[in-house]
PDB file of C-alpha atoms and ligand atoms in Angstrom:
ATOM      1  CA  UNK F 291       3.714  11.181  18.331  1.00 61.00           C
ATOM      2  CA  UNK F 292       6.917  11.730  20.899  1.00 81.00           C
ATOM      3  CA  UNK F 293       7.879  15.127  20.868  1.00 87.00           C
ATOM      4  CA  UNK F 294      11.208  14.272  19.934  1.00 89.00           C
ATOM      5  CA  UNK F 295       9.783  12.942  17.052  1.00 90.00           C
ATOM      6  CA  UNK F 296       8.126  15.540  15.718  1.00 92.00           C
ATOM      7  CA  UNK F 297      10.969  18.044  16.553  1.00 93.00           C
ATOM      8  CA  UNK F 298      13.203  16.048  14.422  1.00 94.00           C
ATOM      9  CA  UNK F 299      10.792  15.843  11.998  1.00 94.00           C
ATOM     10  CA  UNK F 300      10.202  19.424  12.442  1.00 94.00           C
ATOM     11  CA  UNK F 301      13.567  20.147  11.787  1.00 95.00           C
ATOM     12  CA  UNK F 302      14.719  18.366   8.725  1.00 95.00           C
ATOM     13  CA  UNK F 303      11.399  19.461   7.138  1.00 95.00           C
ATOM     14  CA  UNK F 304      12.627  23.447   7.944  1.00 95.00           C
ATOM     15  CA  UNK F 305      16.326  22.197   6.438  1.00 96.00           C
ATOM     16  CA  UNK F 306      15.479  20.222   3.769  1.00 95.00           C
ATOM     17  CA  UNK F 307      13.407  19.507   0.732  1.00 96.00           C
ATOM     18  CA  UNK F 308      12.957  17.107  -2.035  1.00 97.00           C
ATOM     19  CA  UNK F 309      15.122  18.823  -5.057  1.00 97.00           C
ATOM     20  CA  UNK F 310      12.695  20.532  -7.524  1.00 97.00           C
ATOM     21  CA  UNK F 311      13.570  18.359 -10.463  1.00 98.00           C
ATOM     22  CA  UNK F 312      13.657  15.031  -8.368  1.00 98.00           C
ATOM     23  CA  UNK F 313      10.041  16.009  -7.306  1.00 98.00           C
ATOM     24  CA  UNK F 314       8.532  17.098 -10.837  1.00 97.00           C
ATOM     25  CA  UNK F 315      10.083  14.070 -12.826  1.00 97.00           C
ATOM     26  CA  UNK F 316       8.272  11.502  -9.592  1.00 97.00           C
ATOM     27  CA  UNK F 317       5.162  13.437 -10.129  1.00 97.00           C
ATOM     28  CA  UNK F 318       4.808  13.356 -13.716  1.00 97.00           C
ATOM     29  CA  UNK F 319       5.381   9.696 -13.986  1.00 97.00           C
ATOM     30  CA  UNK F 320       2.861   8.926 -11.097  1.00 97.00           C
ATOM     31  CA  UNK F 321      -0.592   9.697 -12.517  1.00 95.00           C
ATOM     32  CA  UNK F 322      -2.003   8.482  -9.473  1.00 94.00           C
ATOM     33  CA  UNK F 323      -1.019  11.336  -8.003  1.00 95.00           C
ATOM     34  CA  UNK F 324      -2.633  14.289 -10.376  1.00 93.00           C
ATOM     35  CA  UNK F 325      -6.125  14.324  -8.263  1.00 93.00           C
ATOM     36  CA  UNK F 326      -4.147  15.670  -5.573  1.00 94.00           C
ATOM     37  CA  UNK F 327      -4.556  19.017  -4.959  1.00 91.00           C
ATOM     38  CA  UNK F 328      -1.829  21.737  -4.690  1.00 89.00           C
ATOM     39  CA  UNK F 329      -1.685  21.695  -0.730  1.00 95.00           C
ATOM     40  CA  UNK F 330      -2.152  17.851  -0.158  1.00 96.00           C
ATOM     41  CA  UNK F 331       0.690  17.425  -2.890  1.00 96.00           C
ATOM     42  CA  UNK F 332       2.909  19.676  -0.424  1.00 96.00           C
ATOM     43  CA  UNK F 333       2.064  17.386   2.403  1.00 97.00           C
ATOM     44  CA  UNK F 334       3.137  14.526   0.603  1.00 98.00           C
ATOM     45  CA  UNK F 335       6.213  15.248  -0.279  1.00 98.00           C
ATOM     46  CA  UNK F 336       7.087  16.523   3.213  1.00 97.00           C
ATOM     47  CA  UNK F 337       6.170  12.870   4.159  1.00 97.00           C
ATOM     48  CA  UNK F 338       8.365  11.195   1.105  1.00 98.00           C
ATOM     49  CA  UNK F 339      11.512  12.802   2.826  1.00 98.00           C
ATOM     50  CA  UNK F 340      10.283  12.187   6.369  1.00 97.00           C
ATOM     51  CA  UNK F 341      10.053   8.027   4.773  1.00 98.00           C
ATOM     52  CA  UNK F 342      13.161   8.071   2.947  1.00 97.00           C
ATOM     53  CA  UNK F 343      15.302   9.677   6.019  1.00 96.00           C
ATOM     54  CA  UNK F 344      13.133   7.418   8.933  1.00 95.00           C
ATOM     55  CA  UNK F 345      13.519   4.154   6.911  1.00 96.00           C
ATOM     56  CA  UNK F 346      16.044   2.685   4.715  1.00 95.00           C
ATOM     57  CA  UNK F 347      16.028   1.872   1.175  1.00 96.00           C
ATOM     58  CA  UNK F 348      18.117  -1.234   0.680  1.00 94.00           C
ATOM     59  CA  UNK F 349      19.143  -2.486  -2.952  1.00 94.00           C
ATOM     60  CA  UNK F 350      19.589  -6.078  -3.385  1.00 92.00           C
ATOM     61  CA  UNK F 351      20.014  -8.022  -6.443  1.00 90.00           C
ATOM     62  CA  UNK F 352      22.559  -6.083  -7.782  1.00 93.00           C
ATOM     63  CA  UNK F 353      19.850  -2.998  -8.103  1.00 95.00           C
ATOM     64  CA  UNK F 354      21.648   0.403  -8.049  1.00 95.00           C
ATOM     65  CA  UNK F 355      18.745   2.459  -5.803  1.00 96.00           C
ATOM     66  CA  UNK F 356      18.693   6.119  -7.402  1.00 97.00           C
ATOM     67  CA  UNK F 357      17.509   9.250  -5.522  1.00 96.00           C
ATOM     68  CA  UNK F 358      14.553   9.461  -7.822  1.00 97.00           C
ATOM     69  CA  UNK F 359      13.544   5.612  -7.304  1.00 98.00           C
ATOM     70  CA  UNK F 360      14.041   6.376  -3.550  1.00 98.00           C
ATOM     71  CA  UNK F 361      11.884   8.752  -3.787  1.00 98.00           C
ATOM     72  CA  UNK F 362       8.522   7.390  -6.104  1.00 98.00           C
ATOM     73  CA  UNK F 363       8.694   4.378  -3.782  1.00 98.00           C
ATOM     74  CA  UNK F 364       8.279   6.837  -0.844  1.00 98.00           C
ATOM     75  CA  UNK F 365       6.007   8.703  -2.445  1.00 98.00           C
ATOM     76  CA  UNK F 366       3.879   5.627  -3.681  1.00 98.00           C
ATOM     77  CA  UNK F 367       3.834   4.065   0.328  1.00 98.00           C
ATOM     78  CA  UNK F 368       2.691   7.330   1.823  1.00 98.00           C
ATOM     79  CA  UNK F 369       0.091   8.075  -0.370  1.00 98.00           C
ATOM     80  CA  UNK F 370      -2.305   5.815   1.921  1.00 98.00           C
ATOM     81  CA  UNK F 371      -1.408   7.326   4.814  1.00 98.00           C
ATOM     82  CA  UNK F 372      -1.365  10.802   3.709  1.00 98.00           C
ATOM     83  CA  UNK F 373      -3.898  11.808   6.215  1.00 97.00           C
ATOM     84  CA  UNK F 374      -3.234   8.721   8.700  1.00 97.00           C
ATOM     85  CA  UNK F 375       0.317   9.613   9.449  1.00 95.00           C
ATOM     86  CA  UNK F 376       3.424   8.114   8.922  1.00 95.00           C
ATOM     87  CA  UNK F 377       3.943   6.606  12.224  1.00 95.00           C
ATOM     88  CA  UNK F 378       1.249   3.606  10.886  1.00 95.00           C
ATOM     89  CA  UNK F 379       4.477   2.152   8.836  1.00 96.00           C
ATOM     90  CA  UNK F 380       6.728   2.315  12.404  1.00 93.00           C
ATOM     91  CA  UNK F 381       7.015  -1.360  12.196  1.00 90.00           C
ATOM     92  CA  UNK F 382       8.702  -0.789   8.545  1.00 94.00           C
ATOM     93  CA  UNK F 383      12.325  -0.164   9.282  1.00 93.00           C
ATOM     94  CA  UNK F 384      13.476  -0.829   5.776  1.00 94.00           C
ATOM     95  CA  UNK F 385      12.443  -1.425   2.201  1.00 96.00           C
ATOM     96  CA  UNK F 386      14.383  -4.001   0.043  1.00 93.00           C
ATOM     97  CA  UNK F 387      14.187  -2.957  -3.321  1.00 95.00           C
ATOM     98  CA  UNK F 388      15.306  -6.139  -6.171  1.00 93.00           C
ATOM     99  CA  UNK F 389      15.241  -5.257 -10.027  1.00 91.00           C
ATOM    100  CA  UNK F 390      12.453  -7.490 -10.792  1.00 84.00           C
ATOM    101  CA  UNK F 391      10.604 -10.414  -9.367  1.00 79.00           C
ATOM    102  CA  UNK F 392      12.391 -12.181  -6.679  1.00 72.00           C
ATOM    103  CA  UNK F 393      12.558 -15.791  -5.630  1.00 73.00           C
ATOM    104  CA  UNK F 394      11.598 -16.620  -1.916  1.00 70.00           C
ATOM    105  CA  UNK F 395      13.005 -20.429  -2.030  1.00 66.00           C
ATOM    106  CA  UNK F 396      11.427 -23.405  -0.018  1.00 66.00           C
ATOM    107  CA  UNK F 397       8.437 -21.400   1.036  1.00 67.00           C
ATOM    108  CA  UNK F 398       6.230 -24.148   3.320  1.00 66.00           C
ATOM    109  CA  UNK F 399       2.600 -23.789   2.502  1.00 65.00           C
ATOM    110  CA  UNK F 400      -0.115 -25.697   3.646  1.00 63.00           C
ATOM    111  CA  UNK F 401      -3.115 -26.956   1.227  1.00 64.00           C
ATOM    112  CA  UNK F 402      -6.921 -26.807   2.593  1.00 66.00           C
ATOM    113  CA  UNK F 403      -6.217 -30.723   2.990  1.00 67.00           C
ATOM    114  CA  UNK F 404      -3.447 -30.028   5.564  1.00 67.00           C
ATOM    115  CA  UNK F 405      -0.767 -31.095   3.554  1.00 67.00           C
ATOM    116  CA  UNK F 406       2.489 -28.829   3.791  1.00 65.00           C
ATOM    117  CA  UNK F 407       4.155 -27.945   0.667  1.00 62.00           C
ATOM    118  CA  UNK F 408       7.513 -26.854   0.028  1.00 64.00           C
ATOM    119  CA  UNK F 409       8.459 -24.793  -2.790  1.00 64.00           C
ATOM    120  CA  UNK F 410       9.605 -21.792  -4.702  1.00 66.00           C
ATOM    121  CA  UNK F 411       7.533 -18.633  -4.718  1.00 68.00           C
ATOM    122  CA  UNK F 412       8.296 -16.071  -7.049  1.00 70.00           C
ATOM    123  CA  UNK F 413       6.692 -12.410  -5.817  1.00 72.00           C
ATOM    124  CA  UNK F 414       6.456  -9.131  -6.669  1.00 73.00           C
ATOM    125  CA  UNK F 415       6.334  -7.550  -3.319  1.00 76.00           C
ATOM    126  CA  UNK F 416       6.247  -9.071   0.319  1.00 76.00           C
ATOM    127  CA  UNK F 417       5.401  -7.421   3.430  1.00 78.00           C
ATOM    128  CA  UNK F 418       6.573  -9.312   6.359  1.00 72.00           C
ATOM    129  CA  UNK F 419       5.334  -9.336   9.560  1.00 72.00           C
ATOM    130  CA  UNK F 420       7.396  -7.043  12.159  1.00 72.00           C
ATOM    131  CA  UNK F 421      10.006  -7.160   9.244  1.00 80.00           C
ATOM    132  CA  UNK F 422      10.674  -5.184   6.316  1.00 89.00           C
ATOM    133  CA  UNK F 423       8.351  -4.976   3.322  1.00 93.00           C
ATOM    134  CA  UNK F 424       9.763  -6.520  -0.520  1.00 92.00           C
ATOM    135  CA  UNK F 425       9.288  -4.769  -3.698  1.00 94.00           C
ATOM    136  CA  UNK F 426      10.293  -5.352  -7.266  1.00 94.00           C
ATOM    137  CA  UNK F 427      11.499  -2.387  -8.769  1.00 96.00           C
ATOM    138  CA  UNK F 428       9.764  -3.504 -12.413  1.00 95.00           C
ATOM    139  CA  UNK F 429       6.716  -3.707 -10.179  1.00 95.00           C
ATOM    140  CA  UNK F 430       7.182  -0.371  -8.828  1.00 97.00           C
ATOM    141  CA  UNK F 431       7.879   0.869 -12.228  1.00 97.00           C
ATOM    142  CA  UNK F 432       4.166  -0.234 -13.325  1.00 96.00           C
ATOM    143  CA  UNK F 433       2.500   0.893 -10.058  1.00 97.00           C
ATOM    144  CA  UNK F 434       0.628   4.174  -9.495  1.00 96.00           C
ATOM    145  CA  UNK F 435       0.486   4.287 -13.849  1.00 97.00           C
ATOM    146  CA  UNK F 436      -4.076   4.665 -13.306  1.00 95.00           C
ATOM    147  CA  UNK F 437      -4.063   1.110 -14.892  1.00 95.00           C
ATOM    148  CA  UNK F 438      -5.074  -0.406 -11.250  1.00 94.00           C
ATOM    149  CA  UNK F 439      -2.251  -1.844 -10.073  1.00 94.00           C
ATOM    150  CA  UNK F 440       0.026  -0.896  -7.073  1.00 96.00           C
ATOM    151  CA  UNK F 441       2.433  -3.194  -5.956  1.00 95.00           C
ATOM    152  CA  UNK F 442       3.166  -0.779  -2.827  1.00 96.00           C
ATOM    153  CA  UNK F 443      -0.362  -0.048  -1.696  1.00 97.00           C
ATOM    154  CA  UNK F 444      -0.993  -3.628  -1.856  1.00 96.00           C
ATOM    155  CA  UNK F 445       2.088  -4.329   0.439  1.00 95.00           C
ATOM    156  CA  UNK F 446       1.697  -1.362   2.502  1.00 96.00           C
ATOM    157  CA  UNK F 447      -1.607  -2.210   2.834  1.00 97.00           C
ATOM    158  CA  UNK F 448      -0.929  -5.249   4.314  1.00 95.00           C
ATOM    159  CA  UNK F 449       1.295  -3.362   7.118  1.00 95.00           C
ATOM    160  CA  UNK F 450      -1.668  -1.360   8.136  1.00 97.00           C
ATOM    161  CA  UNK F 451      -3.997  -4.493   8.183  1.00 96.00           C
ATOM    162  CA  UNK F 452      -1.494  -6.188  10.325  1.00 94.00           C
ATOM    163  CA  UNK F 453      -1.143  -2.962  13.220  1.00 95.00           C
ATOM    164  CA  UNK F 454      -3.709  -4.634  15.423  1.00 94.00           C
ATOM    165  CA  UNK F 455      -1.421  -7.702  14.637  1.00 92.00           C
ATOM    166  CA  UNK F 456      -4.243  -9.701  13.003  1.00 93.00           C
ATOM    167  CA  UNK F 457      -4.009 -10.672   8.937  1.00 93.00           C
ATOM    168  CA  UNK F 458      -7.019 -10.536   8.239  1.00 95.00           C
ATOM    169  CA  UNK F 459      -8.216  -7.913   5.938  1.00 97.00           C
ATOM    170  CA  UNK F 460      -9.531  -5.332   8.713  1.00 97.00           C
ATOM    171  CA  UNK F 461      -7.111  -2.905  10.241  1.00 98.00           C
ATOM    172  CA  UNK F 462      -7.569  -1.185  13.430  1.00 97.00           C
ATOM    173  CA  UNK F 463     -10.595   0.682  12.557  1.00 98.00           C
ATOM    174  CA  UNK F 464     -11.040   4.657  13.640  1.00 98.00           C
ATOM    175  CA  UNK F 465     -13.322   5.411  16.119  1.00 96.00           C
ATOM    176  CA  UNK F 466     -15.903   6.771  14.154  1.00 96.00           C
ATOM    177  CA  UNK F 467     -15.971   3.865  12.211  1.00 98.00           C
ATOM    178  CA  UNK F 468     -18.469   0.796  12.598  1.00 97.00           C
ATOM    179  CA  UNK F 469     -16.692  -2.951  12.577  1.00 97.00           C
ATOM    180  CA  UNK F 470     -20.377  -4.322  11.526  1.00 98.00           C
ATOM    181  CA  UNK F 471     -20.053  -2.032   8.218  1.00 98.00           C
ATOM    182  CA  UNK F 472     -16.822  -2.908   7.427  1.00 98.00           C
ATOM    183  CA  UNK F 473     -17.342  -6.308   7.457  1.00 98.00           C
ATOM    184  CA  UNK F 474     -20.416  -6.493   5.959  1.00 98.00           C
ATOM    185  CA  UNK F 475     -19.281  -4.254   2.801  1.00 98.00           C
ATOM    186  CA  UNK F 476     -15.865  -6.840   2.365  1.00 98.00           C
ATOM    187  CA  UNK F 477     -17.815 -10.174   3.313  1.00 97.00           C
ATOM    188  CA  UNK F 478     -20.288  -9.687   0.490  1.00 97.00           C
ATOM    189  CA  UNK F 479     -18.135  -8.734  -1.920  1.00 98.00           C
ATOM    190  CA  UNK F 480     -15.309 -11.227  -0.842  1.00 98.00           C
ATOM    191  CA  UNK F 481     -18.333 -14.022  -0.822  1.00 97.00           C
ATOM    192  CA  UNK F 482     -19.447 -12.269  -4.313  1.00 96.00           C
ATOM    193  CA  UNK F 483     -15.796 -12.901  -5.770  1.00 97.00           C
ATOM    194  CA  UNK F 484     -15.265 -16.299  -5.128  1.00 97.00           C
ATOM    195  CA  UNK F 485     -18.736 -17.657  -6.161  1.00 97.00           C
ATOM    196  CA  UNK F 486     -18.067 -15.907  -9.477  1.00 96.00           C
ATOM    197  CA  UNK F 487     -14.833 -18.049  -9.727  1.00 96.00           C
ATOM    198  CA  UNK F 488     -16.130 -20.702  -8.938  1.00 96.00           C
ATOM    199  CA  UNK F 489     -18.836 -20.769 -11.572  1.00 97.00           C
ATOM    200  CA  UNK F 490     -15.714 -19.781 -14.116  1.00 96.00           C
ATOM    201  CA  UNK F 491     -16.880 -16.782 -14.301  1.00 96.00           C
ATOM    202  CA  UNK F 492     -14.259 -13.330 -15.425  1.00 95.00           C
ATOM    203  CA  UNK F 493     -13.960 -11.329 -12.871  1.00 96.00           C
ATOM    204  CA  UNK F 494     -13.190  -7.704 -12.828  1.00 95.00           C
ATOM    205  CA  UNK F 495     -11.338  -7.992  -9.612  1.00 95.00           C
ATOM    206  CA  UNK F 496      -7.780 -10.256 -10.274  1.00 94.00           C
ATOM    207  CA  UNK F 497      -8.806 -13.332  -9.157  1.00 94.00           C
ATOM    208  CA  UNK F 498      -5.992 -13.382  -6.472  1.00 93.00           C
ATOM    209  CA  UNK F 499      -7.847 -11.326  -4.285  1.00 96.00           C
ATOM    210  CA  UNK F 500      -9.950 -14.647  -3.617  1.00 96.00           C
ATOM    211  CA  UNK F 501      -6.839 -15.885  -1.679  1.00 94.00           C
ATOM    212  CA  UNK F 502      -8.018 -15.153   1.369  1.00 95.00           C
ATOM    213  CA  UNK F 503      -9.508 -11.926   3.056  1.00 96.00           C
ATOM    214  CA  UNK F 504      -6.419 -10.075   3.872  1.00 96.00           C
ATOM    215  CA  UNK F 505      -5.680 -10.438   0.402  1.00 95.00           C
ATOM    216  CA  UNK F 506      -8.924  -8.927  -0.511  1.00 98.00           C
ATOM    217  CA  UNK F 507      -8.337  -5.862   1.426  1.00 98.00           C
ATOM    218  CA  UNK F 508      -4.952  -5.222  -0.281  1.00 97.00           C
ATOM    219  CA  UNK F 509      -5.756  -5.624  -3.786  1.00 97.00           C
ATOM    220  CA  UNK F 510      -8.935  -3.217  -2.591  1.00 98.00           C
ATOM    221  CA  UNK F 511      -6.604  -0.857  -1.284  1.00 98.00           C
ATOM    222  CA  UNK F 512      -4.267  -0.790  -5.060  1.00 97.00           C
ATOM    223  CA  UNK F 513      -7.727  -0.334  -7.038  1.00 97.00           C
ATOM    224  CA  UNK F 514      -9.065   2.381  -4.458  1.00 98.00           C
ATOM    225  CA  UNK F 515      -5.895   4.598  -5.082  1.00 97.00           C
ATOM    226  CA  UNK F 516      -5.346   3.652  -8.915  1.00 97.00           C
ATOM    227  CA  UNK F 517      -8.456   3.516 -10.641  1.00 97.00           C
ATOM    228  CA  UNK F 518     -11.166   5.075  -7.613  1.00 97.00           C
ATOM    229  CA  UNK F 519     -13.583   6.202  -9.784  1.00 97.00           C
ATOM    230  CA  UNK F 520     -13.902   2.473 -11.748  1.00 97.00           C
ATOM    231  CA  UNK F 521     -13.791   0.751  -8.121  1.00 98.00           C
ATOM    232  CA  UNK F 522     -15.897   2.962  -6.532  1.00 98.00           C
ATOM    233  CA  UNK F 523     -18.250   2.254  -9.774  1.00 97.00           C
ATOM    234  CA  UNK F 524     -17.722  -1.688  -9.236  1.00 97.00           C
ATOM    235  CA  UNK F 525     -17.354  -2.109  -5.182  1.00 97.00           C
ATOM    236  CA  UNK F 526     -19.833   0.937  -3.354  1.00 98.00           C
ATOM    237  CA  UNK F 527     -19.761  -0.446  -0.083  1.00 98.00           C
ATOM    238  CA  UNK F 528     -16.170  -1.125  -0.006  1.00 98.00           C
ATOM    239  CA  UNK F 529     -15.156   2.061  -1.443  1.00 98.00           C
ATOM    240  CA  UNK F 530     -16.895   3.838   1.070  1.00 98.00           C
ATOM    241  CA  UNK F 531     -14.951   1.882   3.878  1.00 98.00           C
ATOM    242  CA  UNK F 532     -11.883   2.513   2.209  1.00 98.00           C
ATOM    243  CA  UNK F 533     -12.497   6.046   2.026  1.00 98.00           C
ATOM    244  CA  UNK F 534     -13.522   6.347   5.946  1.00 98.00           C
ATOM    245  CA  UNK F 535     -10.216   4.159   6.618  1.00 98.00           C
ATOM    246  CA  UNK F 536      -8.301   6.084   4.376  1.00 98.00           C
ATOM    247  CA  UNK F 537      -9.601   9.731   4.940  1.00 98.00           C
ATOM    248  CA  UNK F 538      -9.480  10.290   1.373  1.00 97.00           C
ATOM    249  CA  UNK F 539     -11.924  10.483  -1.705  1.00 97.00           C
ATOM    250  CA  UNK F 540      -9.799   9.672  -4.443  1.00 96.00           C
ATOM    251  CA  UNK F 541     -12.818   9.480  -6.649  1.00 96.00           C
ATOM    252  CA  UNK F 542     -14.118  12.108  -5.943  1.00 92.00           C
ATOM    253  CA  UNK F 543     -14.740  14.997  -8.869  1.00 79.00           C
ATOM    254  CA  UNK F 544     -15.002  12.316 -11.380  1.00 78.00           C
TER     255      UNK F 544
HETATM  256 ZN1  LIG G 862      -0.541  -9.604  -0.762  1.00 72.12          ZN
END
């Protein structure tokens, strides 16, 4: 980090906080959040303002962007990084924020066959490479609840994955880390997934996580901060990669 940088950061951290009632009324409607203990908590919200003053928050749609929206999307992005840092989202200059599901219009995809199709894609999030990352504010509303969803860890997630600038489903792995685990943990249970849609089988995983890998990893990455202790129940392997990645246990105590 550039010492600038962390004097800055330094210095609106010895200057300012998140308001007391801001905080508490974030906190209490993020379950997600309760495992953490007193100290991490601290952290966190040190790194919401640090996010909300380093990046900017734009409403579109019409949305009118409140302090305390502002700051449960910060706090819901920064939970992954907690203990990575914030400088991992450097690429994310801003956030746009619409009131519900947005339309990206005459999105070109292209079929296993080849064939390019044009059309309308409605989303609840989007993270775009070197760009900014897309949320729905209903979305955001029903993220973080414990109910496994996560609308910003999944798009976050995808920013992370794409830091060695490779969407794929692996991010730049730490050093103590081993690439053969990592993939071996998400191939099986990626290869697991599909053949289990395949045969029409219900899956506890949403079946868009079949997509395609980097999908995979970010629908991991919701469940692994929402629900840890069921994913960690359903996905072993993966959890533990997550966890290394991460540098946190979220299941841990249960
Ligand atoms: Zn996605």
């Amino acid at each position: 980090m550039s010492l600038l940088r962390s004097w800055r950061r330094r210095r609106l951290l010895a200057r300012e906080s998140i308001p007391d009632s801001i905080w508490a009324e974030v906190v209490a409607g993020l379950p997600t959040l309760d495992r953490l203990e007193g100290s991490a908590r601290e952290r966190l919200r040190e790194q919401t303002l640090v996010f909300i003053r380093e990046k900017t928050l734009v409403p579109a749609g019409g949305l009118a962007l409140t302090e305390a929206m502002r700051v449960r999307i910060a706090a819901l992005a920064c939970l992954p990084v907690l203990e990575l840092g914030l400088d991992c989202y450097d690429d994310v200059l801003s956030v746009v924020v619409y009131p519900d599901e947005f339309i990206v219009p005459d999105r070109e995809t292209v079929d296993e066959a080849g064939v390019v199709h044009v059309g309308d894609d409605v989303l609840s999030g989007e993270a775009w490479e070197q760009g900014p990352v897309v949320l729905s504010w209903k979305d955001v509303e029903a993220s973080g609840l414990g109910e496994g969803f996560n609308v910003v860890a999944h798009e976050f997630a995808h920013k992370l994955d794409l830091l060695d600038g490779v969407f794929d489903g692996m991010p730049p792995l730490h050093r103590e880390m081993r690439t053969g685990a990592w993939i071996t943990a998400f191939q099986s249970a990626y290869d697991d997934l599909v053949r289990r849609l395949e045969r029409g089988q219900e899956t506890w995983l949403d079946p868009y996580a079949a997509e395609e890998p980097a999908e995979f990893f970010a629908v991991c990455t919701e469940l692994f901060f929402d629900v840890p202790a069921e994913f960690r129940a359903e996905y072993p392997a993966v959890y533990a990669q997550l966890a290394a990645f991460f540098r946190q246990d979220p299941a841990q105590g249960d």
